[in-house]
mmCIF file of C-alpha atoms and ligand atoms in Angstrom:
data_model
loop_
_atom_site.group_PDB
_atom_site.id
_atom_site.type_symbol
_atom_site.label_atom_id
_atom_site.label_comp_id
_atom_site.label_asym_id
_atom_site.label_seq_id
_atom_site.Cartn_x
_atom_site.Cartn_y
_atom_site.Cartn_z
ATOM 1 C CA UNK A 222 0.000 0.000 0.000
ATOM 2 C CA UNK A 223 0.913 3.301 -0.499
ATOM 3 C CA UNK A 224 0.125 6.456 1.161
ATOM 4 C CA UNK A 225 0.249 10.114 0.335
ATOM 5 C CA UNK A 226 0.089 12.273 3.601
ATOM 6 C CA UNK A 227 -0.183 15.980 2.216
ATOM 7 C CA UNK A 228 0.385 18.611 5.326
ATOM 8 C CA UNK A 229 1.964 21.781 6.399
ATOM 9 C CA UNK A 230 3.947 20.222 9.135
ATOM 10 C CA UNK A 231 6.073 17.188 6.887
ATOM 11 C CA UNK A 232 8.497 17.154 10.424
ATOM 12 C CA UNK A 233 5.422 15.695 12.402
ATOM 13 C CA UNK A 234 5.607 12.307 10.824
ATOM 14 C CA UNK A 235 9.309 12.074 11.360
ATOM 15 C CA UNK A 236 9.691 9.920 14.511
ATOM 16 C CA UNK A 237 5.754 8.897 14.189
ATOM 17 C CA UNK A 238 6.601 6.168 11.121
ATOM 18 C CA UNK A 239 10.000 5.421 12.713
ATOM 19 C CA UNK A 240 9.168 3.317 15.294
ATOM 20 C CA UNK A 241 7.867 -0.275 15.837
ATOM 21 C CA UNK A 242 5.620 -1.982 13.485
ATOM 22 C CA UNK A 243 5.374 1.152 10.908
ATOM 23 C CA UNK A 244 8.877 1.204 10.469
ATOM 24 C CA UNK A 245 9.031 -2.381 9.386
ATOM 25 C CA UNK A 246 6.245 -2.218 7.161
ATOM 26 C CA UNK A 247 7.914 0.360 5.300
ATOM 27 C CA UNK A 248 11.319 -1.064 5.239
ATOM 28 C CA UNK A 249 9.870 -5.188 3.948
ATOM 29 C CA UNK A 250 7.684 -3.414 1.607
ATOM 30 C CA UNK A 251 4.052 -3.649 2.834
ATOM 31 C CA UNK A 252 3.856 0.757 3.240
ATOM 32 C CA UNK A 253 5.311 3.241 1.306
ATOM 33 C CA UNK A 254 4.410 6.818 3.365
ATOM 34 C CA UNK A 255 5.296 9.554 1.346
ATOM 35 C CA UNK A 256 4.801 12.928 2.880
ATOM 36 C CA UNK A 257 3.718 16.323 0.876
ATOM 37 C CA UNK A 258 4.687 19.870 2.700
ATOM 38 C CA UNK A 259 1.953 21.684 0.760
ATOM 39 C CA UNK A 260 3.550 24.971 0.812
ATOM 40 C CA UNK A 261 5.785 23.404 -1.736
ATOM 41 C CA UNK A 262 2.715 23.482 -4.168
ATOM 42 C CA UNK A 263 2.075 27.090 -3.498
ATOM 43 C CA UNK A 264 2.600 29.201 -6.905
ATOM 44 C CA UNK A 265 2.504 32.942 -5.058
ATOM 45 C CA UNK A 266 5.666 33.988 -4.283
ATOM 46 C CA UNK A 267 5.435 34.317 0.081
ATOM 47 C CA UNK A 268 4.629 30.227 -0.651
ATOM 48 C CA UNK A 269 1.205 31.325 1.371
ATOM 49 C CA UNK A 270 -1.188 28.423 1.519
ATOM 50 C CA UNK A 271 -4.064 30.149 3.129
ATOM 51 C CA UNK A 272 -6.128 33.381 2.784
ATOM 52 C CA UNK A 273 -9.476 35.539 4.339
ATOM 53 C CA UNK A 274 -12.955 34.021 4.203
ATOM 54 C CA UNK A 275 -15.133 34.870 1.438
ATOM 55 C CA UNK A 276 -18.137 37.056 3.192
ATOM 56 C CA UNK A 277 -15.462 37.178 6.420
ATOM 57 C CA UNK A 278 -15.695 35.559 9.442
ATOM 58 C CA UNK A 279 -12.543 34.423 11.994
ATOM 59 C CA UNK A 280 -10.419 32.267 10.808
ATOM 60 C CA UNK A 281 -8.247 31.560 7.517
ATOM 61 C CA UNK A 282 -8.904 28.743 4.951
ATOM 62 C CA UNK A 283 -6.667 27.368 3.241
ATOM 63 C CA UNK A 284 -7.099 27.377 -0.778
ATOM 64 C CA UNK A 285 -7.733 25.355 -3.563
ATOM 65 C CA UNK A 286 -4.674 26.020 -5.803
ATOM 66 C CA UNK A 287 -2.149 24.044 -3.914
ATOM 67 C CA UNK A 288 -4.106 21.370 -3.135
ATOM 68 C CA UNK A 289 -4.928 20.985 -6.281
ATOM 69 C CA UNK A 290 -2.216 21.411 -7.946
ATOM 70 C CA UNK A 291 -0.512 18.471 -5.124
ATOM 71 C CA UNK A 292 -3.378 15.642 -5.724
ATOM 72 C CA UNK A 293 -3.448 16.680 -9.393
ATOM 73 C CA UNK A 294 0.535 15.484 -9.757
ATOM 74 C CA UNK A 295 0.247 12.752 -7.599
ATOM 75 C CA UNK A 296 -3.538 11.197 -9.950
ATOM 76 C CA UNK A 297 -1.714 12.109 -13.034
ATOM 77 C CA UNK A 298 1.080 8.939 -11.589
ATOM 78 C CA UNK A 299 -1.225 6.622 -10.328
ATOM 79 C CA UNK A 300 -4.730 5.710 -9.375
ATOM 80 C CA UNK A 301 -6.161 6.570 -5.978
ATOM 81 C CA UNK A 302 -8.948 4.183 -4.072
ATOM 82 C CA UNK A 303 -9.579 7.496 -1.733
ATOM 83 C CA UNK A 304 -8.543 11.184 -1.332
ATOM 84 C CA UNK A 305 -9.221 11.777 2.125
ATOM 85 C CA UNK A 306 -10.024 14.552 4.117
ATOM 86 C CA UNK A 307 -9.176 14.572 7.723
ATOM 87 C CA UNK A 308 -11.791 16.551 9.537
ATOM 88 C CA UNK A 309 -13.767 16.531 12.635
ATOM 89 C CA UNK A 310 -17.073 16.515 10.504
ATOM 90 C CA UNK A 311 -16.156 13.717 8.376
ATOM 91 C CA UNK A 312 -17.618 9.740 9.191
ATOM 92 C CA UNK A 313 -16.255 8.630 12.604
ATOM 93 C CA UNK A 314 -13.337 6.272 11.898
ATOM 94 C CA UNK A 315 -14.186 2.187 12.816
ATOM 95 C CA UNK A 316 -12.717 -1.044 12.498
ATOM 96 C CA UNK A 317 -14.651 -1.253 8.979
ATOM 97 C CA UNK A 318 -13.598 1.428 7.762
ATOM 98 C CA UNK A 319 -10.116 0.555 8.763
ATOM 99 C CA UNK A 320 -10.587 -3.170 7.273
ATOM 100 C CA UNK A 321 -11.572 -1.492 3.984
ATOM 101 C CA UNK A 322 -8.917 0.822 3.536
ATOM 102 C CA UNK A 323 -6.046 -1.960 4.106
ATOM 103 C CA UNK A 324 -7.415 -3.885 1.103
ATOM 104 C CA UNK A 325 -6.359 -0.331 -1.081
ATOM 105 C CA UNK A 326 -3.353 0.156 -2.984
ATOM 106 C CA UNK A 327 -3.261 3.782 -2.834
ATOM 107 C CA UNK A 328 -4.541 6.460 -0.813
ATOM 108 C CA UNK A 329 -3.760 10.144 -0.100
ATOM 109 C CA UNK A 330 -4.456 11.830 3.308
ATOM 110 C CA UNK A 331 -4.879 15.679 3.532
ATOM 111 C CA UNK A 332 -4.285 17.448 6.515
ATOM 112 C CA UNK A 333 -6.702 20.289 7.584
ATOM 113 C CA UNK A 334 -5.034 23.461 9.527
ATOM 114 C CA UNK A 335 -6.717 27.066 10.469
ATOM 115 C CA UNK A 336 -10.471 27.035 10.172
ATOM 116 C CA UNK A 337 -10.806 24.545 7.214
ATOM 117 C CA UNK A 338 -10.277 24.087 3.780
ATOM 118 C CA UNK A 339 -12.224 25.914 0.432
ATOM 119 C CA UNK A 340 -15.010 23.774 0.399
ATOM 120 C CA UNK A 341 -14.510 23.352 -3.302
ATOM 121 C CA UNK A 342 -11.635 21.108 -2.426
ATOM 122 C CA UNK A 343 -14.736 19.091 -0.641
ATOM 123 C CA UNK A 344 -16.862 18.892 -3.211
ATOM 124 C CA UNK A 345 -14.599 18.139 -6.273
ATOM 125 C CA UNK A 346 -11.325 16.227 -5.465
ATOM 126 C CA UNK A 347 -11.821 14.598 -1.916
ATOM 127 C CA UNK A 348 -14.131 11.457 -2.517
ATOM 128 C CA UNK A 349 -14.035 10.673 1.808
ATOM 129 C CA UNK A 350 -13.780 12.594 4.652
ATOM 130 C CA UNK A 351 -12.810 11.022 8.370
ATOM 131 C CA UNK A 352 -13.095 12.078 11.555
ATOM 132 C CA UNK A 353 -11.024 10.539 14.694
ATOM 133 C CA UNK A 354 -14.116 11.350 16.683
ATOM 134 C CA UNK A 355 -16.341 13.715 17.913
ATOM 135 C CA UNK A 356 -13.449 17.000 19.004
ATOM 136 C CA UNK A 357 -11.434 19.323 17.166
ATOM 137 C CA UNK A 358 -8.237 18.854 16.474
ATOM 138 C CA UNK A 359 -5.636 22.216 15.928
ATOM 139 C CA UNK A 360 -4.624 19.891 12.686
ATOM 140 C CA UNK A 361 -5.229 16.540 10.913
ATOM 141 C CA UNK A 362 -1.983 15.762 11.544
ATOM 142 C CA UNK A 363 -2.635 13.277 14.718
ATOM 143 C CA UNK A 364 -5.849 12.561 12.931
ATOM 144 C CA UNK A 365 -3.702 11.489 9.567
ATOM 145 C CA UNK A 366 -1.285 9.247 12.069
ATOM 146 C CA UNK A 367 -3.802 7.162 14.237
ATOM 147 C CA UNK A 368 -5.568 6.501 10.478
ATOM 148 C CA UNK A 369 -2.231 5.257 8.745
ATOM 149 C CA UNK A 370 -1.653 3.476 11.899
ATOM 150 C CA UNK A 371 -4.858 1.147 12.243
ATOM 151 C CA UNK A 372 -4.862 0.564 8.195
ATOM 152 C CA UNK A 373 -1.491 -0.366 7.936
ATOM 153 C CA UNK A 374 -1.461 -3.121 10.547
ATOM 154 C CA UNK A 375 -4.000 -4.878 9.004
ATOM 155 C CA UNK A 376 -2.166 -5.076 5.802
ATOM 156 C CA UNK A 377 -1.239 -9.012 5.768
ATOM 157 C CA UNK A 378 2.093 -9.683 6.973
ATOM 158 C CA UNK A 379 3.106 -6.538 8.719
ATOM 159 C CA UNK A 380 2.024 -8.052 12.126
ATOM 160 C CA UNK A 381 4.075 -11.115 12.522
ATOM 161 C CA UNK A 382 1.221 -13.088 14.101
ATOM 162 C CA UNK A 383 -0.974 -13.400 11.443
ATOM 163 C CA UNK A 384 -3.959 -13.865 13.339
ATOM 164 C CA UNK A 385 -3.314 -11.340 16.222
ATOM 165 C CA UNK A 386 -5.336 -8.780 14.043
ATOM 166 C CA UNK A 387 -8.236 -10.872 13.321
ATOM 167 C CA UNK A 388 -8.468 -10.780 16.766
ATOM 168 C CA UNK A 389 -8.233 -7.000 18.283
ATOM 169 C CA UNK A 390 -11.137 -5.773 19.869
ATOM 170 C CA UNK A 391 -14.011 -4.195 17.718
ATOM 171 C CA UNK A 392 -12.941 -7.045 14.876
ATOM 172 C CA UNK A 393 -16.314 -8.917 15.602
ATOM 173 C CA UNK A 394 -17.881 -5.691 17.141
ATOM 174 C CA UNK A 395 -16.848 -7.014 20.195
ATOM 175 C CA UNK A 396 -13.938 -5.881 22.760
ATOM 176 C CA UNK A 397 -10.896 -8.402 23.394
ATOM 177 C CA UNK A 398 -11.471 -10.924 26.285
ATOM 178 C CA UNK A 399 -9.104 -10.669 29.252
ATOM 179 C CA UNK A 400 -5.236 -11.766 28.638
ATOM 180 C CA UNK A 401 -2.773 -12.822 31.149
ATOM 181 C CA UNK A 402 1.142 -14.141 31.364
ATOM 182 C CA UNK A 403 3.158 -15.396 33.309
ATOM 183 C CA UNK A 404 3.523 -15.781 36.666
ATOM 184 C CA UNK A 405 0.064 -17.776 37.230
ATOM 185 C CA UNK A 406 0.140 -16.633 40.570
ATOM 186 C CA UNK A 407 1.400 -12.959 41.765
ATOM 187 C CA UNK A 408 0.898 -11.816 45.240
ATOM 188 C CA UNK A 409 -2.226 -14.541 45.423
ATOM 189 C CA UNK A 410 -3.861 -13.164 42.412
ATOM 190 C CA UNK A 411 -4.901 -15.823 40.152
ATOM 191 C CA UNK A 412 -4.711 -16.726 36.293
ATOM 192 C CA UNK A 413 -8.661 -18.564 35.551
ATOM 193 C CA UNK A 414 -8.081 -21.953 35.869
ATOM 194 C CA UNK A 415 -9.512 -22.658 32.890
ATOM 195 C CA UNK A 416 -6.645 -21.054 31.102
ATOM 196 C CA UNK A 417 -4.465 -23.349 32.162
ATOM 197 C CA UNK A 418 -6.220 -26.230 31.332
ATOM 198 C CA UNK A 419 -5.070 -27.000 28.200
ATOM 199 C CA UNK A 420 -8.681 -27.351 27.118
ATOM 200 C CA UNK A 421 -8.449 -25.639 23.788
ATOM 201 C CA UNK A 422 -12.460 -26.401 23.135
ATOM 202 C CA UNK A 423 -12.893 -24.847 27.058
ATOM 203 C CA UNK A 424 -10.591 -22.045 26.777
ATOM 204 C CA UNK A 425 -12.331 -20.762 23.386
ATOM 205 C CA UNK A 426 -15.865 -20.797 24.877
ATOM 206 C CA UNK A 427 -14.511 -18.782 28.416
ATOM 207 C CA UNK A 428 -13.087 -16.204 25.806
ATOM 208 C CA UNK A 429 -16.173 -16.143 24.293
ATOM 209 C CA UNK A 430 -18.268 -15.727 26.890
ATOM 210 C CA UNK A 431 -16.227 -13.023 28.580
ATOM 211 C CA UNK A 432 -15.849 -10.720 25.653
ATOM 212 C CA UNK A 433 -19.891 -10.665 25.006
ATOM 213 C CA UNK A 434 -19.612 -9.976 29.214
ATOM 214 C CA UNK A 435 -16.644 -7.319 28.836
ATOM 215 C CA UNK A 436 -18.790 -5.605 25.834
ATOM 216 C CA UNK A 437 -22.332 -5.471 27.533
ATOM 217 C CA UNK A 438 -20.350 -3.760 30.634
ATOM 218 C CA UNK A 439 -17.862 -1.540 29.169
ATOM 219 C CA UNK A 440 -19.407 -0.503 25.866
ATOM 220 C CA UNK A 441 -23.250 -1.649 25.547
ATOM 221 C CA UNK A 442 -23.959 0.413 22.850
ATOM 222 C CA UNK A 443 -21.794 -2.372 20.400
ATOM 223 C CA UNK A 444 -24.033 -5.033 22.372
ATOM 224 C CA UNK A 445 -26.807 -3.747 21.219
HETATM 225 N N1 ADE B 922 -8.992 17.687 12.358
HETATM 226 C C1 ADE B 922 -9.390 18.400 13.444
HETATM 227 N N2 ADE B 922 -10.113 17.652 14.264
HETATM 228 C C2 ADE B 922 -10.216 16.410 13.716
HETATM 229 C C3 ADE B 922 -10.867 15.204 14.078
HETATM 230 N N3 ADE B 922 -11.566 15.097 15.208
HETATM 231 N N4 ADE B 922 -10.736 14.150 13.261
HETATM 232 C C4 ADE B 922 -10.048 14.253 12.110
HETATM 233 N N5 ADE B 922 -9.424 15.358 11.710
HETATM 234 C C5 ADE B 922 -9.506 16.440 12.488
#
């Protein structure tokens, strides 16, 4: 998969892809981030990116032209599954959405700053629009991050257990069951026995049984 992260701030996603998992899907292959500073697209000489609100208001927005001009270059290369918009009114971000996205090839991720972008942008070259949830962000930045993040993982064979995502919370709209590790015993606090067991048929009907239990406490609108 590859992924086009256009933004103001390129230095954000510096140390953010460097680390763990993300940094090993990039280097065997599965990701290929490529970050856009957007100013770089800007054809006015200060390299401005934003301006005043039509009909005025607080607030800049940033323009068309060097968006444009960005996604343009990067479509007239390759085909894009989405364009996406980071911003707090898009769809809230789930495990389906994530689940779709990992089966794309390529995406590009724009990053919102000031009060918003020319909603012309909206309308005619971004074809989704995410939000991390229900709070405003000073950027899409984070928002652009935590999205890359829970699409790339799911991308078969960056996590080395193959199954381990299959089986994160939310995967079966349900939350994980409990986990434990060694020791069985600390300070008197006890491991389930059936866990020990060896019981595989046991063991898969306790986590079962605990997850529905775990969801209709902690989160009963997924019960539902
Ligand atoms: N930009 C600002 N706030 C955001 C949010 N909640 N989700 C996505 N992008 C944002």
């Amino acid at each position: 998969m590859r992924i086009d992260i256009i933004t103001l701030f390129p230095e954000f996603f510096d140390a953010y892809f460097e680390y763990s998992i993300l940094k090993r899907a990039k280097e065997n292959g599965k990701a290929e981030i490529i970050i856009h500073n957007l100013r770089d697209h800007s054809t006015n000489k200060q390299k401005s990116v934003d301006d005043y609100q039509f009909g005025g208001g607080a607030g800049m927005v940033m323009c068309i032209q060097p968006i444009d001009d960005c996604i343009s270059k990067l479509k007239a290369e390759r085909e894009y599954d989405e364009i996406i918009y980071l911003s707090p009114d898009g769809e809230t971000l789930n495990q389906q959405i994530c689940n779709t996205l990992s089966t794309h090839k390529n995406l590009i991720m724009l990053c919102g700053h000031y009060k918003g972008i020319d909603q012309r942008v909206r309308e005619h070259i971004i074809t989704k629009e995410i939000s991390i949830g229900d709070y405003v962000l000073t950027g899409g930045e984070v928002a652009a991050a935590i999205l890359s993040d829970a699409v790339i993982r799911l991308i078969p064979g960056v996590i080395s257990d193959e199954t381990s995502a299959l089986t994160d919370s939310f995967q079966d709209n349900l939350l994980a069951p409990p986990i434990y590790t060694r020791p069985s015993n600390y300070k008197g606090w006890e491991v389930p026995e059936v866990l020990l067991s060896g019981n595989e048929k046991l063991i898969t009907q306790w986590r079962e049984e605990e997850a529905l239990k775990r969801t209709e406490e902690k989160r009963p609108d997924l019960f539902e």
